[in-house]
Every structure is written in structure tokens, then in C-alpha cells.
Coordinates of C-alpha atoms in Angstrom, one line a residue:
Chain X
M1 CA 38.7 -25.6 -52.1
T2 CA 36.1 -27.8 -52.5
P3 CA 36.5 -31.0 -50.2
R4 CA 38.4 -33.4 -50.6
P5 CA 37.2 -36.8 -52.6
P6 CA 37.4 -40.1 -50.7
T7 CA 39.9 -42.6 -51.2
P8 CA 39.2 -44.3 -55.0
S9 CA 39.6 -48.2 -55.2
T10 CA 41.5 -47.6 -58.3
I11 CA 44.4 -45.6 -59.0
P12 CA 43.2 -42.5 -60.9
S13 CA 45.1 -41.5 -64.0
K14 CA 46.1 -38.0 -63.2
L15 CA 47.7 -36.4 -60.3
T16 CA 45.7 -33.0 -58.9
V17 CA 48.0 -30.5 -58.2
N18 CA 48.0 -26.9 -55.5
L19 CA 50.8 -25.0 -55.3
V20 CA 50.2 -22.1 -52.9
L21 CA 52.0 -19.4 -52.1
P22 CA 51.7 -17.4 -48.7
Y23 CA 50.3 -14.4 -50.5
D24 CA 48.8 -16.1 -54.3
S25 CA 47.9 -19.7 -55.8
L26 CA 50.1 -20.9 -58.9
L27 CA 48.3 -23.8 -59.5
S28 CA 45.4 -25.4 -58.6
A29 CA 43.1 -28.6 -58.7
K30 CA 45.1 -28.9 -62.1
E31 CA 45.9 -32.3 -63.4
V32 CA 49.0 -33.6 -64.3
D33 CA 50.5 -36.7 -64.8
M34 CA 54.0 -36.2 -62.6
V35 CA 55.4 -33.8 -60.6
I36 CA 58.8 -33.8 -59.0
V37 CA 59.4 -32.3 -55.4
P38 CA 62.7 -31.4 -53.8
A39 CA 62.6 -32.7 -50.8
T40 CA 65.7 -32.5 -48.4
T41 CA 66.4 -35.9 -48.8
G42 CA 66.3 -35.4 -52.4
Q43 CA 64.6 -35.1 -55.7
M44 CA 61.2 -37.3 -55.3
G45 CA 58.9 -37.9 -58.0
V46 CA 55.0 -38.3 -57.4
L47 CA 52.9 -40.0 -59.4
P48 CA 49.3 -40.6 -59.1
G49 CA 48.2 -43.3 -56.4
H50 CA 51.0 -42.3 -54.3
V51 CA 51.4 -43.3 -51.1
A52 CA 50.1 -40.4 -48.7
T53 CA 53.2 -38.8 -47.6
I54 CA 54.3 -35.5 -46.2
A55 CA 57.8 -34.1 -47.2
E56 CA 60.0 -31.0 -46.3
L57 CA 61.3 -29.0 -49.1
K58 CA 64.9 -27.2 -50.0
P59 CA 65.3 -24.4 -52.3
G60 CA 65.2 -26.3 -56.2
V61 CA 62.5 -26.3 -59.1
L62 CA 59.7 -28.1 -58.9
T63 CA 59.0 -29.9 -62.3
V64 CA 55.4 -30.2 -63.3
H65 CA 54.8 -33.1 -66.9
E66 CA 51.2 -32.8 -68.1
G67 CA 51.4 -34.8 -71.2
N68 CA 54.9 -33.7 -73.3
E69 CA 54.5 -30.4 -71.6
V70 CA 57.5 -29.7 -68.6
K71 CA 57.0 -26.7 -66.3
K72 CA 59.7 -25.5 -64.2
Y73 CA 59.3 -24.1 -61.2
F74 CA 62.1 -22.7 -58.5
L75 CA 60.7 -23.4 -54.6
S76 CA 62.2 -21.7 -52.1
S77 CA 61.1 -23.8 -49.7
G78 CA 58.1 -25.6 -48.5
F79 CA 56.0 -28.3 -48.0
A80 CA 55.2 -31.2 -49.7
F81 CA 51.5 -33.1 -48.8
I82 CA 50.2 -35.9 -50.8
H83 CA 47.2 -37.0 -49.8
A84 CA 46.2 -40.7 -50.5
N85 CA 43.5 -39.7 -53.2
S86 CA 46.1 -38.5 -55.6
V87 CA 45.8 -34.8 -54.8
A88 CA 49.2 -33.1 -54.1
D89 CA 49.3 -29.7 -52.1
I90 CA 52.7 -27.7 -52.3
M91 CA 53.2 -25.0 -49.8
A92 CA 56.3 -23.1 -50.7
V93 CA 57.3 -19.7 -49.3
E94 CA 58.1 -18.3 -52.4
A95 CA 58.0 -19.9 -56.2
T96 CA 58.8 -18.2 -59.7
P97 CA 58.7 -19.8 -63.1
L98 CA 62.5 -20.7 -64.3
D99 CA 62.2 -18.2 -67.1
Q100 CA 62.0 -15.2 -64.9
I101 CA 65.0 -16.1 -63.5
D102 CA 67.8 -13.9 -64.5
S103 CA 71.0 -15.8 -64.3
S104 CA 73.5 -12.9 -64.6
L105 CA 72.5 -11.7 -60.8
V106 CA 72.5 -15.1 -59.7
Q107 CA 76.0 -15.6 -60.7
K108 CA 76.8 -12.3 -59.2
G109 CA 74.5 -13.0 -56.0
L110 CA 76.8 -16.5 -55.9
T111 CA 79.3 -14.8 -56.0
E112 CA 78.6 -12.2 -53.5
F113 CA 77.5 -14.6 -50.8
T114 CA 80.6 -16.7 -51.5
Q115 CA 82.9 -14.2 -50.3
K116 CA 80.8 -13.3 -47.7
L117 CA 80.8 -17.0 -46.2
N118 CA 84.8 -16.6 -46.5
A119 CA 84.9 -13.6 -44.7
A120 CA 82.1 -14.2 -42.0
S121 CA 83.5 -13.8 -38.6
T122 CA 81.1 -14.4 -36.2
D123 CA 78.1 -17.7 -36.7
V124 CA 75.2 -15.5 -37.3
E125 CA 77.3 -13.9 -39.9
K126 CA 78.3 -17.6 -41.7
A127 CA 74.6 -19.3 -41.6
E128 CA 73.9 -16.5 -43.1
A129 CA 75.8 -16.5 -45.6
Q130 CA 75.5 -20.6 -45.9
I131 CA 71.8 -19.9 -47.1
G132 CA 72.7 -17.6 -49.6
V133 CA 75.1 -19.5 -50.9
D134 CA 72.8 -22.9 -50.5
V135 CA 70.0 -20.8 -52.3
H136 CA 72.0 -19.3 -55.0
S137 CA 73.4 -22.3 -55.9
A138 CA 70.3 -23.9 -56.1
L139 CA 69.2 -21.1 -58.9
N140 CA 72.7 -22.0 -60.4
A141 CA 72.0 -25.7 -61.4
A142 CA 68.1 -24.9 -61.9
L143 CA 69.1 -22.8 -64.3
T144 CA 72.1 -24.7 -65.8
G145 CA 70.3 -28.4 -65.7
Chain P
M1 CA 28.7 69.8 -54.9
I2 CA 27.9 70.8 -51.8
V3 CA 23.8 70.8 -51.7
T4 CA 24.0 66.7 -53.0
S5 CA 26.5 64.9 -51.1
F6 CA 24.7 66.9 -47.9
P7 CA 22.0 64.1 -47.8
F8 CA 24.6 61.5 -47.5
F9 CA 26.6 62.8 -44.8
S10 CA 23.6 62.9 -42.7
M11 CA 22.3 59.7 -43.5
S12 CA 25.5 58.2 -42.7
T13 CA 26.6 60.1 -39.5
S14 CA 27.3 56.6 -37.3
N15 CA 29.6 55.6 -39.6
L16 CA 31.3 58.4 -40.4
S17 CA 31.2 59.7 -37.1
A18 CA 34.6 57.4 -36.6
W19 CA 36.4 59.2 -39.5
V20 CA 35.1 62.7 -37.8
I21 CA 36.6 61.7 -35.0
S22 CA 39.9 60.3 -35.9
K23 CA 41.3 63.4 -37.6
P24 CA 40.9 66.3 -34.8
S25 CA 43.5 68.2 -37.1
I26 CA 41.0 69.1 -39.6
H27 CA 38.2 69.9 -37.9
E28 CA 40.8 72.1 -35.1
S29 CA 42.7 74.0 -38.5
V30 CA 39.6 74.4 -40.9
P31 CA 36.5 75.3 -38.2
L32 CA 34.7 77.6 -40.4
S33 CA 35.6 75.4 -43.8
F34 CA 32.7 73.3 -44.2
R35 CA 32.9 73.4 -47.6
S36 CA 36.5 71.5 -47.8
Q37 CA 35.6 69.6 -45.5
L38 CA 32.9 67.5 -46.8
N39 CA 34.6 67.7 -50.4
L40 CA 38.0 65.8 -48.4
F41 CA 35.2 62.9 -46.8
P42 CA 33.8 62.0 -50.4
V43 CA 37.8 61.9 -52.0
L44 CA 39.1 60.6 -48.8
D45 CA 37.1 57.3 -48.3
P46 CA 35.0 56.5 -52.0
T47 CA 32.4 54.0 -50.2
P48 CA 32.0 55.1 -46.5
F49 CA 28.8 54.1 -46.9
S50 CA 29.3 49.8 -47.6
R51 CA 28.1 48.0 -44.9
T52 CA 29.5 45.0 -46.3
N53 CA 32.7 45.7 -46.4
V54 CA 33.3 47.0 -42.2
Y55 CA 34.9 44.1 -40.6
Q56 CA 33.5 44.3 -37.3
P57 CA 35.0 41.0 -35.5
S58 CA 34.3 42.8 -31.7
T59 CA 30.5 42.4 -32.5
L60 CA 30.1 39.6 -34.2
P61 CA 31.2 35.7 -33.1
S62 CA 31.0 34.3 -36.5
I63 CA 32.9 35.2 -39.7
Q64 CA 30.0 35.2 -42.0
N65 CA 29.7 38.7 -42.7
G66 CA 31.7 39.9 -45.8
V67 CA 30.8 38.8 -49.4
R68 CA 34.6 38.2 -50.9
E69 CA 35.4 36.5 -47.1
L70 CA 32.3 33.8 -48.2
R71 CA 33.3 33.5 -51.6
E72 CA 36.9 32.1 -50.8
R73 CA 35.2 29.6 -48.1
I74 CA 33.1 28.4 -51.1
E75 CA 36.0 28.2 -52.7
T76 CA 38.4 26.0 -50.1
I77 CA 35.5 24.2 -49.0
K78 CA 35.2 23.1 -52.9
N79 CA 38.7 22.4 -53.2
T80 CA 38.5 19.4 -50.2
Q81 CA 35.8 18.5 -51.2
K82 CA 37.2 17.0 -54.7
V83 CA 40.6 16.3 -52.3
T84 CA 37.8 13.6 -50.6
E85 CA 36.4 12.6 -52.8
A86 CA 39.6 11.5 -54.7
M87 CA 40.9 9.5 -51.9
K88 CA 37.8 8.0 -51.0
L89 CA 37.6 6.2 -55.1
V90 CA 41.3 5.3 -54.5
A91 CA 40.8 3.8 -51.0
A92 CA 37.5 1.6 -52.5
A93 CA 39.8 0.4 -55.6
K94 CA 42.1 -0.8 -52.7
V95 CA 39.6 -1.9 -51.1
R96 CA 38.8 -4.5 -53.6
R97 CA 42.6 -5.4 -53.5
A98 CA 43.4 -6.2 -50.4
Q99 CA 40.3 -8.5 -49.9
E100 CA 41.9 -10.0 -52.8
A101 CA 45.2 -10.0 -51.3
V102 CA 43.1 -12.3 -47.9
I103 CA 41.7 -14.5 -49.9
N104 CA 44.2 -15.4 -52.1
G105 CA 46.5 -16.4 -48.7
R106 CA 43.6 -18.5 -47.8
P107 CA 44.5 -21.8 -49.9
F108 CA 48.2 -21.6 -48.0
A109 CA 47.2 -21.3 -44.5
E110 CA 44.5 -23.4 -43.9
T111 CA 46.9 -26.8 -45.9
L112 CA 48.9 -25.1 -43.3
V113 CA 46.2 -26.2 -40.8
E114 CA 46.1 -29.4 -42.1
V115 CA 49.7 -30.6 -42.2
L116 CA 49.4 -29.7 -38.6
Y117 CA 46.4 -30.8 -37.6
S118 CA 47.5 -34.5 -39.0
I119 CA 50.7 -34.6 -38.0
N120 CA 49.4 -33.4 -34.6
E121 CA 46.7 -36.5 -34.2
Q122 CA 49.0 -39.3 -35.6
C123 CA 52.4 -38.6 -33.1
Q124 CA 50.2 -38.1 -30.3
S125 CA 51.5 -41.3 -29.5
E126 CA 55.4 -40.2 -29.5
D127 CA 56.3 -37.6 -27.6
V128 CA 57.3 -34.8 -30.5
E129 CA 58.3 -31.5 -28.3
V130 CA 57.2 -28.5 -30.2
P131 CA 58.8 -24.8 -28.6
L132 CA 56.4 -23.1 -29.6
T133 CA 52.9 -25.1 -28.3
A134 CA 54.5 -24.8 -25.0
I135 CA 52.3 -23.7 -22.3
R136 CA 54.1 -21.9 -19.7
P137 CA 52.8 -20.2 -16.6
V138 CA 52.7 -16.8 -17.7
K139 CA 54.5 -14.3 -16.2
K140 CA 55.0 -11.3 -18.8
V141 CA 52.6 -10.9 -22.0
A142 CA 53.7 -8.9 -25.7
L143 CA 51.0 -7.5 -27.2
V144 CA 51.6 -7.0 -31.5
A145 CA 49.5 -3.7 -32.0
I146 CA 48.4 -3.3 -35.4
T147 CA 47.9 0.1 -36.4
G148 CA 47.8 2.1 -40.1
D149 CA 50.6 4.3 -41.2
R150 CA 48.2 7.5 -42.2
G151 CA 46.1 8.5 -41.1
L152 CA 42.1 10.1 -42.2
C153 CA 40.8 6.9 -41.8
G154 CA 38.2 8.1 -38.5
G155 CA 38.7 6.2 -35.6
F156 CA 40.6 3.4 -37.1
N157 CA 43.5 3.8 -35.5
N158 CA 42.0 4.8 -31.8
A159 CA 40.0 1.6 -31.6
V160 CA 43.1 -0.4 -31.6
L161 CA 44.9 1.9 -29.2
K162 CA 42.4 1.8 -27.5
K163 CA 41.8 -1.8 -26.8
V164 CA 45.6 -2.2 -26.3
E165 CA 44.7 0.6 -23.4
N166 CA 42.0 -1.3 -21.7
R167 CA 43.9 -5.3 -22.4
I168 CA 46.9 -3.3 -20.0
E169 CA 44.9 -2.6 -17.5
E170 CA 43.4 -5.9 -17.7
L171 CA 46.7 -7.1 -17.6
K172 CA 48.1 -5.0 -14.2
N173 CA 44.8 -5.9 -11.9
L174 CA 45.9 -9.4 -13.4
G175 CA 49.1 -8.8 -11.7
L176 CA 50.9 -9.9 -14.9
D177 CA 53.9 -7.4 -16.4
Y178 CA 53.4 -7.0 -20.2
T179 CA 56.0 -5.5 -23.5
V180 CA 54.1 -4.0 -26.5
I181 CA 55.4 -4.6 -29.9
S182 CA 54.1 -1.8 -32.0
V183 CA 53.8 -1.8 -35.7
G184 CA 52.3 0.9 -38.3
K185 CA 53.6 4.6 -37.4
K186 CA 50.6 5.9 -36.0
G187 CA 50.6 3.0 -33.0
N188 CA 54.7 4.0 -32.5
A189 CA 53.6 7.8 -32.1
Y190 CA 51.8 7.2 -29.6
F191 CA 53.2 4.7 -27.2
E192 CA 56.7 6.7 -28.2
K193 CA 54.3 9.6 -26.2
R194 CA 53.6 7.4 -23.4
P195 CA 56.6 5.6 -21.9
S196 CA 55.4 2.6 -21.3
L197 CA 56.7 -0.8 -21.6
N198 CA 57.7 -0.6 -25.2
V199 CA 60.5 -3.2 -26.5
D200 CA 59.6 -2.7 -31.0
R201 CA 58.6 -0.7 -33.2
F202 CA 58.3 -1.2 -36.7
I203 CA 58.7 1.4 -38.6
G204 CA 55.6 1.4 -40.8
R205 CA 54.2 -0.9 -43.8
E206 CA 54.8 -0.6 -47.4
Y207 CA 51.7 0.0 -49.2
F208 CA 50.7 -3.3 -49.2
P209 CA 52.0 -5.8 -46.6
T210 CA 54.0 -8.5 -47.3
S211 CA 55.6 -11.6 -45.8
K212 CA 59.0 -10.1 -45.3
E213 CA 57.4 -7.8 -43.2
A214 CA 55.5 -11.0 -41.6
Q215 CA 58.4 -12.4 -40.9
V216 CA 60.2 -9.4 -39.2
I217 CA 57.7 -9.0 -36.7
A218 CA 57.8 -13.7 -36.6
D219 CA 61.0 -13.3 -36.1
N220 CA 61.1 -10.8 -33.3
V221 CA 58.0 -12.2 -31.3
F222 CA 59.6 -16.4 -31.6
A223 CA 63.0 -15.0 -30.3
L224 CA 61.6 -13.4 -27.4
F225 CA 59.2 -16.5 -26.9
V226 CA 61.6 -19.1 -27.2
S227 CA 64.2 -17.3 -24.8
E228 CA 61.4 -17.8 -22.4
E229 CA 61.4 -13.8 -21.8
I230 CA 57.8 -13.6 -22.8
D231 CA 55.3 -16.2 -21.5
K232 CA 52.1 -15.3 -24.1
V233 CA 51.6 -13.9 -27.6
E234 CA 48.7 -11.9 -28.5
L235 CA 47.7 -9.9 -31.6
I236 CA 45.8 -6.7 -31.6
Y237 CA 43.8 -5.9 -34.9
T238 CA 41.1 -4.9 -36.5
K239 CA 39.0 -8.0 -38.4
F240 CA 37.5 -6.9 -41.1
V241 CA 33.6 -7.6 -40.5
S242 CA 32.0 -5.5 -43.7
L243 CA 32.8 -2.0 -45.2
I244 CA 31.1 -0.2 -42.5
K245 CA 31.7 -1.8 -39.5
S246 CA 35.7 -3.4 -38.3
D247 CA 36.4 -5.2 -34.6
P248 CA 39.5 -4.7 -33.5
V249 CA 40.0 -8.2 -31.7
I250 CA 42.5 -9.5 -29.3
C251 CA 43.9 -13.3 -30.6
T252 CA 46.0 -15.6 -29.2
L253 CA 49.2 -16.3 -31.3
L254 CA 51.5 -17.6 -28.9
P255 CA 51.3 -20.6 -28.0
L256 CA 50.4 -22.1 -30.9
T257 CA 46.7 -24.4 -30.0
A258 CA 47.1 -28.4 -30.7
K259 CA 44.8 -27.7 -34.1
G260 CA 46.5 -24.6 -35.0
E261 CA 42.8 -22.5 -34.7
A262 CA 43.1 -19.1 -34.0
C263 CA 42.1 -19.0 -30.9
D264 CA 40.4 -15.6 -28.5
V265 CA 41.5 -14.9 -25.4
K266 CA 38.6 -17.2 -24.1
G267 CA 39.7 -19.3 -26.1
I268 CA 36.6 -19.4 -28.6
S269 CA 37.9 -19.9 -32.3
I270 CA 37.6 -17.0 -34.1
D271 CA 38.5 -18.5 -37.8
A272 CA 36.0 -17.8 -39.9
S273 CA 34.4 -20.7 -41.5
E274 CA 32.6 -18.8 -44.2
D275 CA 33.4 -15.7 -45.7
E276 CA 32.2 -13.0 -47.4
F277 CA 34.2 -11.0 -50.3
F278 CA 33.5 -7.7 -51.4
R279 CA 32.7 -7.6 -54.8
L280 CA 33.0 -3.0 -55.7
T281 CA 30.5 -2.4 -59.2
T282 CA 28.7 0.1 -60.8
R283 CA 25.2 -0.2 -60.8
E284 CA 23.4 2.8 -62.3
G285 CA 26.6 4.3 -62.6
K286 CA 26.9 4.6 -59.0
L287 CA 29.4 2.4 -57.0
T288 CA 27.6 -0.5 -54.6
V289 CA 29.3 -3.2 -53.5
E290 CA 28.3 -6.6 -54.0
R291 CA 29.0 -9.7 -50.8
D292 CA 30.0 -13.0 -52.3
H293 CA 30.4 -15.8 -50.2
V294 CA 33.4 -18.0 -50.6
M295 CA 33.3 -21.5 -49.3
G296 CA 35.3 -22.1 -46.1
L297 CA 36.9 -25.1 -46.1
K298 CA 35.1 -27.8 -44.4
R299 CA 37.5 -29.5 -42.2
S300 CA 37.1 -33.1 -43.0
I301 CA 38.5 -35.7 -40.2
F302 CA 40.7 -37.7 -41.9
S303 CA 43.6 -39.9 -40.8
P304 CA 45.0 -42.5 -42.9
N305 CA 48.9 -42.7 -42.1
Y306 CA 51.2 -40.9 -43.8
Q307 CA 54.9 -41.9 -44.8
F308 CA 56.7 -38.7 -43.0
E309 CA 60.2 -38.4 -45.4
Q310 CA 61.6 -36.8 -42.8
H311 CA 61.4 -37.0 -38.9
P312 CA 58.1 -35.7 -37.7
A313 CA 60.2 -33.4 -35.5
Q314 CA 62.4 -32.0 -38.1
I315 CA 58.5 -30.8 -39.9
L316 CA 56.9 -29.8 -37.1
D317 CA 60.3 -27.8 -36.3
A318 CA 59.7 -26.0 -40.1
L319 CA 56.3 -25.9 -39.7
M320 CA 55.8 -23.7 -36.7
P321 CA 57.7 -20.8 -38.1
L322 CA 55.7 -20.9 -41.5
Y323 CA 52.8 -20.7 -39.5
L324 CA 53.5 -18.3 -37.8
N325 CA 54.6 -16.2 -40.7
S326 CA 50.8 -16.7 -41.9
Q327 CA 48.9 -15.8 -39.2
I328 CA 50.8 -12.9 -38.9
L329 CA 50.5 -12.3 -42.3
R330 CA 46.9 -12.3 -42.5
A331 CA 46.4 -10.3 -39.4
L332 CA 48.8 -7.5 -42.0
Q333 CA 46.3 -8.0 -44.3
E334 CA 42.5 -7.7 -42.6
S335 CA 43.9 -4.4 -41.2
Y336 CA 45.0 -3.2 -44.2
A337 CA 41.1 -3.8 -45.3
S338 CA 40.0 -2.5 -42.4
E339 CA 42.0 0.6 -43.0
L340 CA 41.1 0.8 -45.7
A341 CA 37.3 0.4 -45.5
A342 CA 37.4 2.8 -42.5
R343 CA 39.8 5.4 -45.0
M344 CA 36.6 4.8 -47.6
N345 CA 33.9 5.7 -44.8
A346 CA 35.4 8.9 -43.2
M347 CA 36.2 10.6 -46.3
S348 CA 32.6 9.7 -47.9
N349 CA 31.5 11.4 -44.9
A350 CA 33.5 14.6 -45.6
T351 CA 32.6 14.8 -49.0
D352 CA 28.7 14.6 -47.9
N353 CA 29.8 17.1 -45.2
A354 CA 31.3 19.3 -47.8
V355 CA 29.0 19.2 -49.9
E356 CA 25.7 20.2 -47.6
L357 CA 28.6 23.1 -46.2
K358 CA 28.8 24.8 -49.7
K359 CA 24.9 24.9 -50.4
N360 CA 24.8 26.7 -47.4
L361 CA 27.5 28.4 -47.3
S362 CA 26.2 29.3 -51.0
I363 CA 23.0 30.4 -49.5
A364 CA 24.0 32.9 -46.8
Y365 CA 26.5 34.3 -49.7
N366 CA 23.9 35.4 -52.3
R367 CA 21.7 36.4 -49.5
E368 CA 24.5 38.7 -49.0
R369 CA 25.2 39.3 -52.3
Q370 CA 21.4 40.3 -53.1
A371 CA 21.6 42.7 -49.5
K372 CA 23.8 44.4 -50.6
I373 CA 23.1 44.6 -54.6
T374 CA 19.2 46.0 -52.6
G375 CA 21.3 48.1 -50.9
E376 CA 22.5 50.5 -53.1
I377 CA 20.1 50.7 -55.5
L378 CA 18.1 52.0 -52.3
E379 CA 20.3 54.7 -51.6
I380 CA 20.5 55.5 -55.6
I381 CA 16.8 56.0 -55.2
A382 CA 16.8 57.8 -52.2
G383 CA 19.4 60.4 -53.6
A384 CA 17.3 60.5 -56.8
D385 CA 14.5 61.4 -54.8
A386 CA 16.4 63.7 -52.5
L387 CA 17.3 66.0 -55.8
V388 CA 13.8 65.9 -56.9

């Protein structure tokens, strides 16, 4: 990683995005127009010149807008770290491009976890099943929406 | 018939005396039928005077004697050499991938550290409680020892285990209680034989360390630390110094320092600011290693005011386990890379030894073979002379 450039006085035209995972960097120093991150408080759009922000992410879709091209990634969870000089670092524990996700498996997982949630007796089981339901419904929404 | 066999009989009397003594019946029954006796011997023992086939283990300490034995040994060593060379090449190929994994994981870990640092900077006035940075008086220490799954890697596993033992001694001298969490089959086997205080044994790693495994260890350690059973967690793994050298280090995992740097036991930062990246290439048909320098991240002190989308305590709560996970994953990856390098070296040495041994044995074999041929020729000539 190169040292960060100082904050410019004018708003730059492009946003520099780094999407990093613990074992790989999916995007590094890519110049884009806008990204939409799934923060826990809702979908957050980031344009060049965005104020410096730290946000926690929930499982959802990361959309990257580059000209007319739109690329979508599903993130399991993570953090978005936006700097004052229009550099956005998005750290995710797991991320895959949406076209690599199998929708039938998603449906199956969703029904399975909903059943588990209904049948759960202890708090631990309930929490685990709830997490599974959340992730799968987010996946489902990502694929259909 | 009798005349020709006579000189053979006299020449190798010492050898044949054994047979003569062992067959007393023939002696007693036919004392005067010398002829029949002499006729018997060549039939019974077709090659009684071949010295090389006589196996006398009581007189000779080594088994260097027989031509056949030597030939078999040379074959075995040739096969062993093929295996060790193959293992060396496999390990060499994997080392590069392991190194790449370490490099790839670096941006994530570094970005996390930055976030941690800036949050801590901003929250110094506020009272933000983070359980993972809590410094308590230490009563019990958990040692996480990372070893390999397979052997044939030289002194790799032993070095780590010896370090663990030393640390246990130190802790005992300080009067602190300890417990060991062993990762890797070799470590598990070692600790099973020594029933000192042991908490968990994580059976082996899959071939490549993944964040899922790191998560298992992280969960375990996290639970122990937060429930205050353990006051300090130390990680013992092998740091990848170079292809030939690797050092086992002890790194304090918990409590996390405010700056998020990985610190040695003495508080010295062991974060590599400049790392070397090894490339396995070929030069003149031989495998060599070239080094590239990867520029470390220059940590500039930046203090813009960050807007928090969520409360900083919540962010820190979610960030710390992630950071823990990334530290453990990095330790696992470096350990794996060191194991592969150690295996590569061990197999390389084994191959060299095998080549040398084969050469020496071949020389001995040829010498024996030539001596045998010379002996046979001499006997034929002597026999022919006797005829004249």
C-alpha cells in the first residue's frame, strides 16, 4: 500500500476503492464514481469528497458504480473506512461477486435455517439460527433485488 | 576326476572343514572310500570357495560384505533419493504460495490497525471500554503453540516445542499458572505424552491455513480471556526469516495493545516494517531464490475527525475479534511458510546425502565385484597351472 496522499483542497472526481479480505484483495486502488455499502444503519452511498467516516457493515450487497458499469459483491460483514481524501477502504471477512452465488442453494439454506430457528430451544441455538436466517435472507434479497 | 579335484580340496580346506565336521556320518560309515567322499563335495556344494557368498555376521560388524546386499542397498537409496527430491520440489512450490498468502493478508491486517488506531486516538477523552484491551494482574497465562501436521521438516517442530517448554519453566519460576493450547498434530502428540496442564487440542490444520481455522482458535481464546480464566494469551509460532532460517517467537496476543501493534514479550514491536518477498525462479536450469522487497506501509499520523456511523464502542466491539482473527491467521500462515521452508531444506539435505551415499556404495560395490572376478580368474589360472 502506498502512503496516503494529503487531503486535497478541491473535491476529486473519482473515488479510490480498496476491497480487502483477510486472505486477498479483491479491489485495490480502483478508481470509481460511487460505491454503496450495506452499513448496519442502512445502505450508504459514498461519492468522492465524502466526509471521513467509519462504519460497520452488515451482510449485504456492495455496489460499485464505474461509469455505466455496475459490479455487485456480496459481503458477509466488515467495516468501511472512508478517508477525507476520497479513499475508501472496505474490509470484509468474506466477499464474493454476485454472479458466483447459486440461488437454489440460498433458498435451501434459508428454509433450513428458518426451521432451525423454530426448533431452537437454547439461546445459543437461537442466536446461531438467527444469524443463518439473516445472512440467507440478505443473500436472497441481493439475488432478487 | 580325483586328480583334478585334489588341489581344490587342499586350497580351501579351511572352508570345507566346517562341512566335513558337520557330516560325521559320512566319515564313519565309509572311512576308506575317499573317492566317493571327494566326489560328493563338488555335487553337494557347487561353489564352496566363493568367499563373497559366505555370510559371517559374527566376525564382521558391518553388512558391507555381499555384492548382492550392496546392490540392493544402492537400489533402495536410489528410490529414497527420488522421493526426497520430489518432496523438496513440492515444498518449494508451496512455499511461494504460502508467502503470497502472507502478503495478501497484509492489507487487511494493516487497515484494521489503522482503524483501531484512529478510533483510539479519538476516543481517548471518552470512556470506551473494550474488554480485549483490559490489563489485569496476571495469574494464569495461556500459551498457544503452533506446530505442523507432518514430519520430515527437520528441527521445525522441535524448535517450537522447546520454546514452549522454556516458557513454561519461566512461568513456573515466576509463580504463574499456565495452560497450553496446541495447534497441529505434532504438537498434540507431544503434549499427549506429557500430561501437563492442557486445555484444547485442535486437531491439525487443513493444508492451507484459512480464516475459519483461525476463527476456531480465536473464539476459544476470546472466551477464555473474557471469562477471566486467563489473564494473558501468548502465541508461539515460527517466524519466517529466510528460506534457510526460521525463528520461533513468542508474541503476546491478548491483551491487545492500544496501538494494535504485535509486541514481543518484552514489549518490543515485532511487526515487520519491511518484508521480503521470495520468488522461486530458475537460473541456468537450477532452482534459485530471488528476493523482492515489499514496501511496508508508512504509518502517517493522520488525525482527521472521523464521523462514526455507529457508536464507537459498538464499532470497537466488532473490530477487536476481527483483529484477533487476523493476527492468529497471520501467525498460522507464517508458521506454515516456515514449515514448508524447513521441509524443503531437510529434503534437500537428504537428497544430497543420498547421492553421496550412493556414490560411496557404488565404489565399494564395484570394488567387491572386481575382486570377485579377479579371484575367480586366479583360481582358474591356478587350476590350469596345476594341470600342466
